[in-house]
Short mmCIF file of C-alpha atoms and ligand atoms in Angstrom, two decimals:
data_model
loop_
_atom_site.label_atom_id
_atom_site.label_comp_id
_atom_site.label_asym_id
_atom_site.label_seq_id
_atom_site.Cartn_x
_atom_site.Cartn_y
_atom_site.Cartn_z
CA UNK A 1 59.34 -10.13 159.47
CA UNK A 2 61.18 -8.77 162.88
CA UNK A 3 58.87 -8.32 165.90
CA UNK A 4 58.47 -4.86 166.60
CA UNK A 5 60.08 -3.58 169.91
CA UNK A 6 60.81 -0.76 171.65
CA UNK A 7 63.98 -0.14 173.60
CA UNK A 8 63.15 2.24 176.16
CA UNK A 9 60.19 -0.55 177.43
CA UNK A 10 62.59 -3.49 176.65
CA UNK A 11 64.89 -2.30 179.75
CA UNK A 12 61.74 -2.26 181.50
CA UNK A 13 60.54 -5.38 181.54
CA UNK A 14 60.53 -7.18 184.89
CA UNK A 15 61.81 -3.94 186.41
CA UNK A 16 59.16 -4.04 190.06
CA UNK A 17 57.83 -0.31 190.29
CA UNK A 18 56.94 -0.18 193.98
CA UNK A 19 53.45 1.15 194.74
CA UNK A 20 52.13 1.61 198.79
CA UNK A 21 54.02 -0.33 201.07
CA UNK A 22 54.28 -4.03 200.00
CA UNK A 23 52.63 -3.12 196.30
CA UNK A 24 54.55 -2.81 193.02
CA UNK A 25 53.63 -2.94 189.54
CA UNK A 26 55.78 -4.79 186.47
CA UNK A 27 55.78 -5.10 182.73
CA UNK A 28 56.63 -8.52 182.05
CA UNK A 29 55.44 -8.31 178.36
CA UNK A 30 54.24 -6.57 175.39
CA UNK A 31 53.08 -6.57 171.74
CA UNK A 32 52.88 -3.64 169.44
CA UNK A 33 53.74 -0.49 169.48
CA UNK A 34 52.62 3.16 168.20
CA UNK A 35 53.54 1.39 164.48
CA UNK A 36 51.57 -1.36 165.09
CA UNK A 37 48.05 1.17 165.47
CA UNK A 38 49.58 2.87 162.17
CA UNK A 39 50.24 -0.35 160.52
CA UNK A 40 46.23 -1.25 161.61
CA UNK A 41 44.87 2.66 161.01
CA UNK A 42 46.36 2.42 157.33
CA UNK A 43 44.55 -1.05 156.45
CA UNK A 44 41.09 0.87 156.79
CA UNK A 45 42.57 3.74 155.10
CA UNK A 46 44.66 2.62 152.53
CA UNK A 47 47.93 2.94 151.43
CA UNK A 48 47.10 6.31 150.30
CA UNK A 49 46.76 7.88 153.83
CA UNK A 50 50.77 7.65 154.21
CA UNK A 51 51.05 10.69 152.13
CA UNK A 52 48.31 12.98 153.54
CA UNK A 53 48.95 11.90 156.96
CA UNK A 54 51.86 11.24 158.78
CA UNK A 55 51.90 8.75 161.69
CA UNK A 56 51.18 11.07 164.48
CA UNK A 57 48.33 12.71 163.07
CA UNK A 58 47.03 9.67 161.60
CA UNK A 59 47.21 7.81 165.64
CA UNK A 60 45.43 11.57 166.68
CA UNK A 61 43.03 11.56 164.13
CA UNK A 62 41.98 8.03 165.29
CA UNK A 63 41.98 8.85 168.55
CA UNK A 64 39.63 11.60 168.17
CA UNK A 65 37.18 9.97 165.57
CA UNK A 66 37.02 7.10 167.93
CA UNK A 67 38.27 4.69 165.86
CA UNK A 68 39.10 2.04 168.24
CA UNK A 69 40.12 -1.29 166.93
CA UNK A 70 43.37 -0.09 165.86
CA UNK A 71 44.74 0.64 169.44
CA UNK A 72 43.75 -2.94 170.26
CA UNK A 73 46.97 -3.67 168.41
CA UNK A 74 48.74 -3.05 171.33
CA UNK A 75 48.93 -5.50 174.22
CA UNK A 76 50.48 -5.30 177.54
CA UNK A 77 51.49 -8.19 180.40
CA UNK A 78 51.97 -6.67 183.62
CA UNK A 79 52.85 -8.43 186.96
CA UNK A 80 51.32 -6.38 190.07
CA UNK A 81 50.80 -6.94 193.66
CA UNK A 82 47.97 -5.32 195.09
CA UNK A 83 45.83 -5.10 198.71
CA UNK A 84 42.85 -7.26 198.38
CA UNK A 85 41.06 -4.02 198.71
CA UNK A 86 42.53 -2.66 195.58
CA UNK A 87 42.22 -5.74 193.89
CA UNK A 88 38.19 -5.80 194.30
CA UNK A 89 37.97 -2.42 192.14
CA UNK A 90 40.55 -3.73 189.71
CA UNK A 91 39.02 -6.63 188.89
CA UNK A 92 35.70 -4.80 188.03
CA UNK A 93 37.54 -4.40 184.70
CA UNK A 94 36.13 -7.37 182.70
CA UNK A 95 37.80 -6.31 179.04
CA UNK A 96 41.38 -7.90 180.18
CA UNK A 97 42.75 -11.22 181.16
CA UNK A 98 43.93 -12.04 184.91
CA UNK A 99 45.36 -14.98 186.66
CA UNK A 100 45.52 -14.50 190.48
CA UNK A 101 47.63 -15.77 192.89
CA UNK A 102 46.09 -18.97 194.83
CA UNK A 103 45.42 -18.33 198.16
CA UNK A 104 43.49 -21.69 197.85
CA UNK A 105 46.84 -22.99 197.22
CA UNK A 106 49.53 -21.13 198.17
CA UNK A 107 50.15 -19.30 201.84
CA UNK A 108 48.93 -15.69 202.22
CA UNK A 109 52.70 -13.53 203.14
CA UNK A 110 52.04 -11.56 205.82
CA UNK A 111 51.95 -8.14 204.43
CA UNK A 112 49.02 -6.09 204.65
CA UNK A 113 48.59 -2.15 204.04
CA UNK A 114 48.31 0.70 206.69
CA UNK A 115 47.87 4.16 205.03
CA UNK A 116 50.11 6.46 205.72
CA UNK A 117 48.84 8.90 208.49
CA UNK A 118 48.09 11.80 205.99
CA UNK A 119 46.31 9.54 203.69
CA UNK A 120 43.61 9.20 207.15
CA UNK A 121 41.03 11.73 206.08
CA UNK A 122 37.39 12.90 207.20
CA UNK A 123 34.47 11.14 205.38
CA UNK A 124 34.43 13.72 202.36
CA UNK A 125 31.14 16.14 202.21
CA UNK A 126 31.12 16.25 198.29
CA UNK A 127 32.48 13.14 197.03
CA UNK A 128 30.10 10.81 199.23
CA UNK A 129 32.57 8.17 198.31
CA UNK A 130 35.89 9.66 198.87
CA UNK A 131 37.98 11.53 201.59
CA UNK A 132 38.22 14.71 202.23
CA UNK A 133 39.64 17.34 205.23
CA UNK A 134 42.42 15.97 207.65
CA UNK A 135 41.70 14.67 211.20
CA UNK A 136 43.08 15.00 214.38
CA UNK A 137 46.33 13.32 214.72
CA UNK A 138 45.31 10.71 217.78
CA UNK A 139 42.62 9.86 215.54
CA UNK A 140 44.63 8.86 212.95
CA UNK A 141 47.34 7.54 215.25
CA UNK A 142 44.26 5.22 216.96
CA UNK A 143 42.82 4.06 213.60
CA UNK A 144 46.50 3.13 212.55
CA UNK A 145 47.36 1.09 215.08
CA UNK A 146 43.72 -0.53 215.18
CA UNK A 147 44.91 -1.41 211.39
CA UNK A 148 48.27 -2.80 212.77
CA UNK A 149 46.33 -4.86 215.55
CA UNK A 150 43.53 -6.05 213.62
CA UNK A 151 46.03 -7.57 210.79
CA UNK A 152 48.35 -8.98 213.13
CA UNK A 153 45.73 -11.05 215.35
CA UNK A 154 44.04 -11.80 212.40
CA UNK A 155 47.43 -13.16 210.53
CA UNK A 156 47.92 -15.17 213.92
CA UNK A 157 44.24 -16.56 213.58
CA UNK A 158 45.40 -17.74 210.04
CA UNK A 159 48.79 -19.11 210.66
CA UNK A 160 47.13 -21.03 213.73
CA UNK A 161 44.11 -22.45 211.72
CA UNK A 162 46.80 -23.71 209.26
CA UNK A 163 48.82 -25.54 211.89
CA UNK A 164 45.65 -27.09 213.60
CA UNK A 165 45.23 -28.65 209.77
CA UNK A 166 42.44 -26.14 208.38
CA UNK A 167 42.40 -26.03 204.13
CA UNK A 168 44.50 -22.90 203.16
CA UNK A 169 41.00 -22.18 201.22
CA UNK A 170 39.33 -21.70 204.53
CA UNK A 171 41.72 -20.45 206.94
CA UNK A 172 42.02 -17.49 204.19
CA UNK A 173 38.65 -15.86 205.16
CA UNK A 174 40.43 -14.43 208.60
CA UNK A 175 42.26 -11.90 206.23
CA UNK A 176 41.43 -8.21 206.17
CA UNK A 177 40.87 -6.74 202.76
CA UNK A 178 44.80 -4.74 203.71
CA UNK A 179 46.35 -7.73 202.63
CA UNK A 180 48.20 -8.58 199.56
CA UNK A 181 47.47 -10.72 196.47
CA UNK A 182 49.70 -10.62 193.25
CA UNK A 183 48.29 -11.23 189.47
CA UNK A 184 49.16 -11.07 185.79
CA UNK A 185 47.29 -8.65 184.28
CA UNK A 186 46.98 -8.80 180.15
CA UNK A 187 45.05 -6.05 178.84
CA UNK A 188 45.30 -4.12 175.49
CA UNK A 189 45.92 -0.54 174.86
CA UNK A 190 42.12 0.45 174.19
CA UNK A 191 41.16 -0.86 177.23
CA UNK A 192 44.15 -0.47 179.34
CA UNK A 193 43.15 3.47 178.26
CA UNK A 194 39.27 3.26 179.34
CA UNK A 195 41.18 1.50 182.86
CA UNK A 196 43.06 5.01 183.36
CA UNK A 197 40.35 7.42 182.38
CA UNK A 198 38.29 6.23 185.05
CA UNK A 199 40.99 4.82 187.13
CA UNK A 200 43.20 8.07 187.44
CA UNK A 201 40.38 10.25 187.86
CA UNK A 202 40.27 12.28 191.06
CA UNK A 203 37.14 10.48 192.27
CA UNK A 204 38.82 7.41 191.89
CA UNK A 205 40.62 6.01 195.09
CA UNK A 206 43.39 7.12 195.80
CA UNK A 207 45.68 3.86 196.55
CA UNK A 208 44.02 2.77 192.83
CA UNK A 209 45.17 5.85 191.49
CA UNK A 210 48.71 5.05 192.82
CA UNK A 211 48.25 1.57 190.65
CA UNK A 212 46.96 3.67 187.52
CA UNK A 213 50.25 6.07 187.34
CA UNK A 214 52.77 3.69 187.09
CA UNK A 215 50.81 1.64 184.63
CA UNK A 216 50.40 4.74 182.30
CA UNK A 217 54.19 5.70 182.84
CA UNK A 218 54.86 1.75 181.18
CA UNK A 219 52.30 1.61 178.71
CA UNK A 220 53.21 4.98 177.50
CA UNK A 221 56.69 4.02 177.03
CA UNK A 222 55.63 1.15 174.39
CA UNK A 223 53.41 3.70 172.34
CA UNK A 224 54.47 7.15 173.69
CA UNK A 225 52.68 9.15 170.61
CA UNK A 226 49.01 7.57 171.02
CA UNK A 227 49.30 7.73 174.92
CA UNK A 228 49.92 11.80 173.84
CA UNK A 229 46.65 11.50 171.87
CA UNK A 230 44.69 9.54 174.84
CA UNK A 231 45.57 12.42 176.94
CA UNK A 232 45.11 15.03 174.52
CA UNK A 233 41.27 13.95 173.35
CA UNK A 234 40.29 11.56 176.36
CA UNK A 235 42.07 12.00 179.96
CA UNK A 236 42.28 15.56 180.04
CA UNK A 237 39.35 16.65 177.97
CA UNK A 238 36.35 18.06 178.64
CA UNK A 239 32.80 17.01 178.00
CA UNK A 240 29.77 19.47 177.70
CA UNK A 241 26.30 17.91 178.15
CA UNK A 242 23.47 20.36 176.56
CA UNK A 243 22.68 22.02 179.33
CA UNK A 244 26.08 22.85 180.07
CA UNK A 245 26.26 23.91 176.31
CA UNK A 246 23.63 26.18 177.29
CA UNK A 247 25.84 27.26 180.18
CA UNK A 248 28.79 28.51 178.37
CA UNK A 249 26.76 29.94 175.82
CA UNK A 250 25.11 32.20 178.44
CA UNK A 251 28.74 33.05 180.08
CA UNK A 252 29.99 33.75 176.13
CA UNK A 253 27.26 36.28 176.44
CA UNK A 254 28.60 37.50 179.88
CA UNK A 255 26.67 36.18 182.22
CA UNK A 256 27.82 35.22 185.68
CA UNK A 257 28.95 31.40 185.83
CA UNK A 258 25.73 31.51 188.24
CA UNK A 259 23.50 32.81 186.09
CA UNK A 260 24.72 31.12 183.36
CA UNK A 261 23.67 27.62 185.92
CA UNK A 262 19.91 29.28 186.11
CA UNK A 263 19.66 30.27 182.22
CA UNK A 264 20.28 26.66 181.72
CA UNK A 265 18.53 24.56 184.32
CA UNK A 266 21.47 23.33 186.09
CA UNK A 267 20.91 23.30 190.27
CA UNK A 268 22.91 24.94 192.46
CA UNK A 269 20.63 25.37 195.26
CA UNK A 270 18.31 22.46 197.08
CA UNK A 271 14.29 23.32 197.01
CA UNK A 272 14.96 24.38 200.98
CA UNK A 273 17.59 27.39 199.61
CA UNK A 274 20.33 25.48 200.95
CA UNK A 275 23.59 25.82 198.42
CA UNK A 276 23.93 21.59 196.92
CA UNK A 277 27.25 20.37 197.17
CA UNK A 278 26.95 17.87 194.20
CA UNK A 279 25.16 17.38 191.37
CA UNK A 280 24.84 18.69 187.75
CA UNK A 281 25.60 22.71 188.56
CA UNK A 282 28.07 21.67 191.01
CA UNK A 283 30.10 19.87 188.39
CA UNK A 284 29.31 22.14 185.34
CA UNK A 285 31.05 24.98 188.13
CA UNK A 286 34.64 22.60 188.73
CA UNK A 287 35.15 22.02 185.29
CA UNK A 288 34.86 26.10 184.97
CA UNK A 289 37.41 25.90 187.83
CA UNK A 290 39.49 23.20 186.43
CA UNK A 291 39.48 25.45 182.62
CA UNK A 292 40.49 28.32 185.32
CA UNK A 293 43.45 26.17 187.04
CA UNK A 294 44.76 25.37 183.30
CA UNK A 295 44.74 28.89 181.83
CA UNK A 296 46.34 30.15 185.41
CA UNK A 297 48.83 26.97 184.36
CA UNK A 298 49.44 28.74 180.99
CA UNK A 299 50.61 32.04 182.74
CA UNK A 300 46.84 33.50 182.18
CA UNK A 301 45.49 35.73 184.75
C1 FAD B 401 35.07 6.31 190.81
C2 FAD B 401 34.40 4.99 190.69
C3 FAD B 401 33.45 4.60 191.60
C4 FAD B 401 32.81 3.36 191.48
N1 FAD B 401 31.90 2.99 192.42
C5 FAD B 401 31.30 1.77 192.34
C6 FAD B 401 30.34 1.34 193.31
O1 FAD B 401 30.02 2.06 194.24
N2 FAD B 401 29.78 0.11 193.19
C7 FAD B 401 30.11 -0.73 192.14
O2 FAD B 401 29.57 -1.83 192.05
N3 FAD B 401 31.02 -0.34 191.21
C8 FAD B 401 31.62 0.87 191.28
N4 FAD B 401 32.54 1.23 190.34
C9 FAD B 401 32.88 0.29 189.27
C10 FAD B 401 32.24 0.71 187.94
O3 FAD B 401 30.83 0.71 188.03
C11 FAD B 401 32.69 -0.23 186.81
O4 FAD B 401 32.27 -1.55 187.13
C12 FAD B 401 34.19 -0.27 186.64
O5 FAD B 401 34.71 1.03 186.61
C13 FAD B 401 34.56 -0.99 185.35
O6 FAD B 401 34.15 -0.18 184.28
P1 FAD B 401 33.68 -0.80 182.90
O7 FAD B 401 32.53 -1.73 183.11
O8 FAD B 401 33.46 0.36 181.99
O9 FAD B 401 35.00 -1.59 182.47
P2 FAD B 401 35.15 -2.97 181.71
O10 FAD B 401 34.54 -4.07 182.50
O11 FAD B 401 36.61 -3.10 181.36
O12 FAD B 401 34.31 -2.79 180.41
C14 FAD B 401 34.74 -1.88 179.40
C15 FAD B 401 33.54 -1.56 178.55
O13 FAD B 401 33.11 -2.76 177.91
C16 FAD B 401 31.69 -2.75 177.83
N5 FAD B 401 31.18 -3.92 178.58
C17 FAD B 401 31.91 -4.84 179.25
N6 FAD B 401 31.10 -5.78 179.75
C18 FAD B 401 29.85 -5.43 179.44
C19 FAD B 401 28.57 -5.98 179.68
N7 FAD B 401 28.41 -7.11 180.36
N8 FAD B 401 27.50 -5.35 179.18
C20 FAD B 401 27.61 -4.21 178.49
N9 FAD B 401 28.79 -3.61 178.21
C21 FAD B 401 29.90 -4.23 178.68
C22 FAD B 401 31.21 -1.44 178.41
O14 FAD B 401 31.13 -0.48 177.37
C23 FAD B 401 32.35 -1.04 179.33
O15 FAD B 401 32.42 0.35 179.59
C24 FAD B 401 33.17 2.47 190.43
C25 FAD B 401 34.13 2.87 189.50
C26 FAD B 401 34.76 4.10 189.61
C27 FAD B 401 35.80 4.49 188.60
#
């Protein structure tokens, strides 16, 4: 029996997709392929599922019955290099395999990030994690070159601990989190999808983001028809909780999307009057905005 392969990922292996300044992701490996989670789909189902379904709707109706196993078929190697910073959210992913490179062993290059200048945003308001309106450019230009001080004394602490004989395992903790490691990364295609939902959501970072986009572009190319289902039925689906149920039921019945957020207990204002800026109403209202920004997509008024 031949290995199953896919051309259009075949020219991509070991092909380094750059990502920030110094970053770049790779696919140095893979197993499977969209006829692999078939091949898996149709044990459970039996041979007779090959004439009511054919593959695509058989990988869609897994998808969307949540029938899992079969897309763990699919496995992907990937080379990346990554800020430290980065690499501390990344690693939070505990359903793959990783083997780092050894700063205990190895010299840290000296190659650290600096965001570009319109990546340097206010603290957002909403998203108490994220970033939000732009700054004043000397603050941006001050808090870029801070960046491009700090590293470089910091880089000269670490080459001169090395020379005056300190472990590479020690002198290391001089570093910002800007600077670079490099890993393999194995993960399979179940996980590698739960990875992008939550990794190329909005409220994720944006540098991880970066990471997420290229790794979709590769793992799509191995099974291009289930990656269609993930982001048919997972990545860009919506989820109602009941009160939101209630919601849309009330604005079915033509209620305002605010009144709709009162008939069904969902808070837009804090006990003081003041209008909330996050929270369950809050969100119920974007993904009203986001079903808006699609149908305005479609050519809808
Ligand atoms: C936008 C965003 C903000 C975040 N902010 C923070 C933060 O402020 N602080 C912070 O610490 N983390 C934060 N995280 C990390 C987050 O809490 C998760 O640790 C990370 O996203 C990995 O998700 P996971 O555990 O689902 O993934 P994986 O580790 O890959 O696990 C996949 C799934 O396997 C199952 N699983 C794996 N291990 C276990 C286990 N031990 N027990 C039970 N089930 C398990 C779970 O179903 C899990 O969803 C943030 C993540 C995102 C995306």
């Amino acid at each position: 029996m031949r290995r199953a392969t896919v051309p259009e990922a075949d020219r991509e292996i070991g092909v380094r997709h750059p990502v920030l300044t110094h970053g770049f992701v790779a696919l140095v490996d893979y197993m499977g392929n969209d006829g692999a989670i078939v091949q898996a789909g149709r044990v459970s189902y039996g041979q007779g599922t090959k004439s009511l379904r054919d593959d695509r709707g058989l990988l869609r109706y897994l998808m969307r019955h949540r029938h899992t196993t079969p897309f763990e078929m699919v496995e992907y190697k990937f080379l990346v290099r990554l800020p430290i910073f980065v690499a501390r959210q990344w690693i939070r992913h505990r359903t793959s395999s990783t083997n780092e490179y050894s700063a205990r062993y190895s010299i840290v290059p000296d190659e650290y990030e600096i965001p570009p200048a319109e990546e340097v945003r206010h603290q957002s308001v909403r998203n108490r994690q994220g970033r939000g309106d732009p700054l004043p450019a000397d603050v941006v230009d001050r808090f870029r070159t801070d960046l491009a001080r700090v590293a470089t004394e910091a880089y000269a602490a670490y080459t001169r601990a090395l020379q005056a004989g300190v472990a590479r395992e020690t002198a290391r903790l001089v570093l910002p989190v800007a600077y670079y490691t490099q890993w393999y990364w194995k993960i399979n295609l179940y996980n590698l999808f739960h990875f992008l939902s939550l990794r190329l959501d909005p409220h994720a970072q944006e540098e991880i983001r970066l990471y997420a986009a290229e790794l979709g572009k590769l793992a799509r190319l191995v099974a291009p028809v289930a990656y269609e289902a993930f982001e048919e039925f997972q990545l860009d689906s919506l989820t109602l909780s009941r009160r939101e149920q209630t919601a849309f039921r009330a604005l079915l019945d033509g209620k305002s999307p605010v009144e709709a957020c009162g008939a069904a207990g969902l808070p837009l204002t804090r006990d003081d009057g003041q209008p909330m800026t996050t929270g369950e109403g809050i969100e119920f209202l974007e993904k009203l905005e986001r079903l808006r920004a699609l149908g305005r997509a479609d050519g809808q008024p």
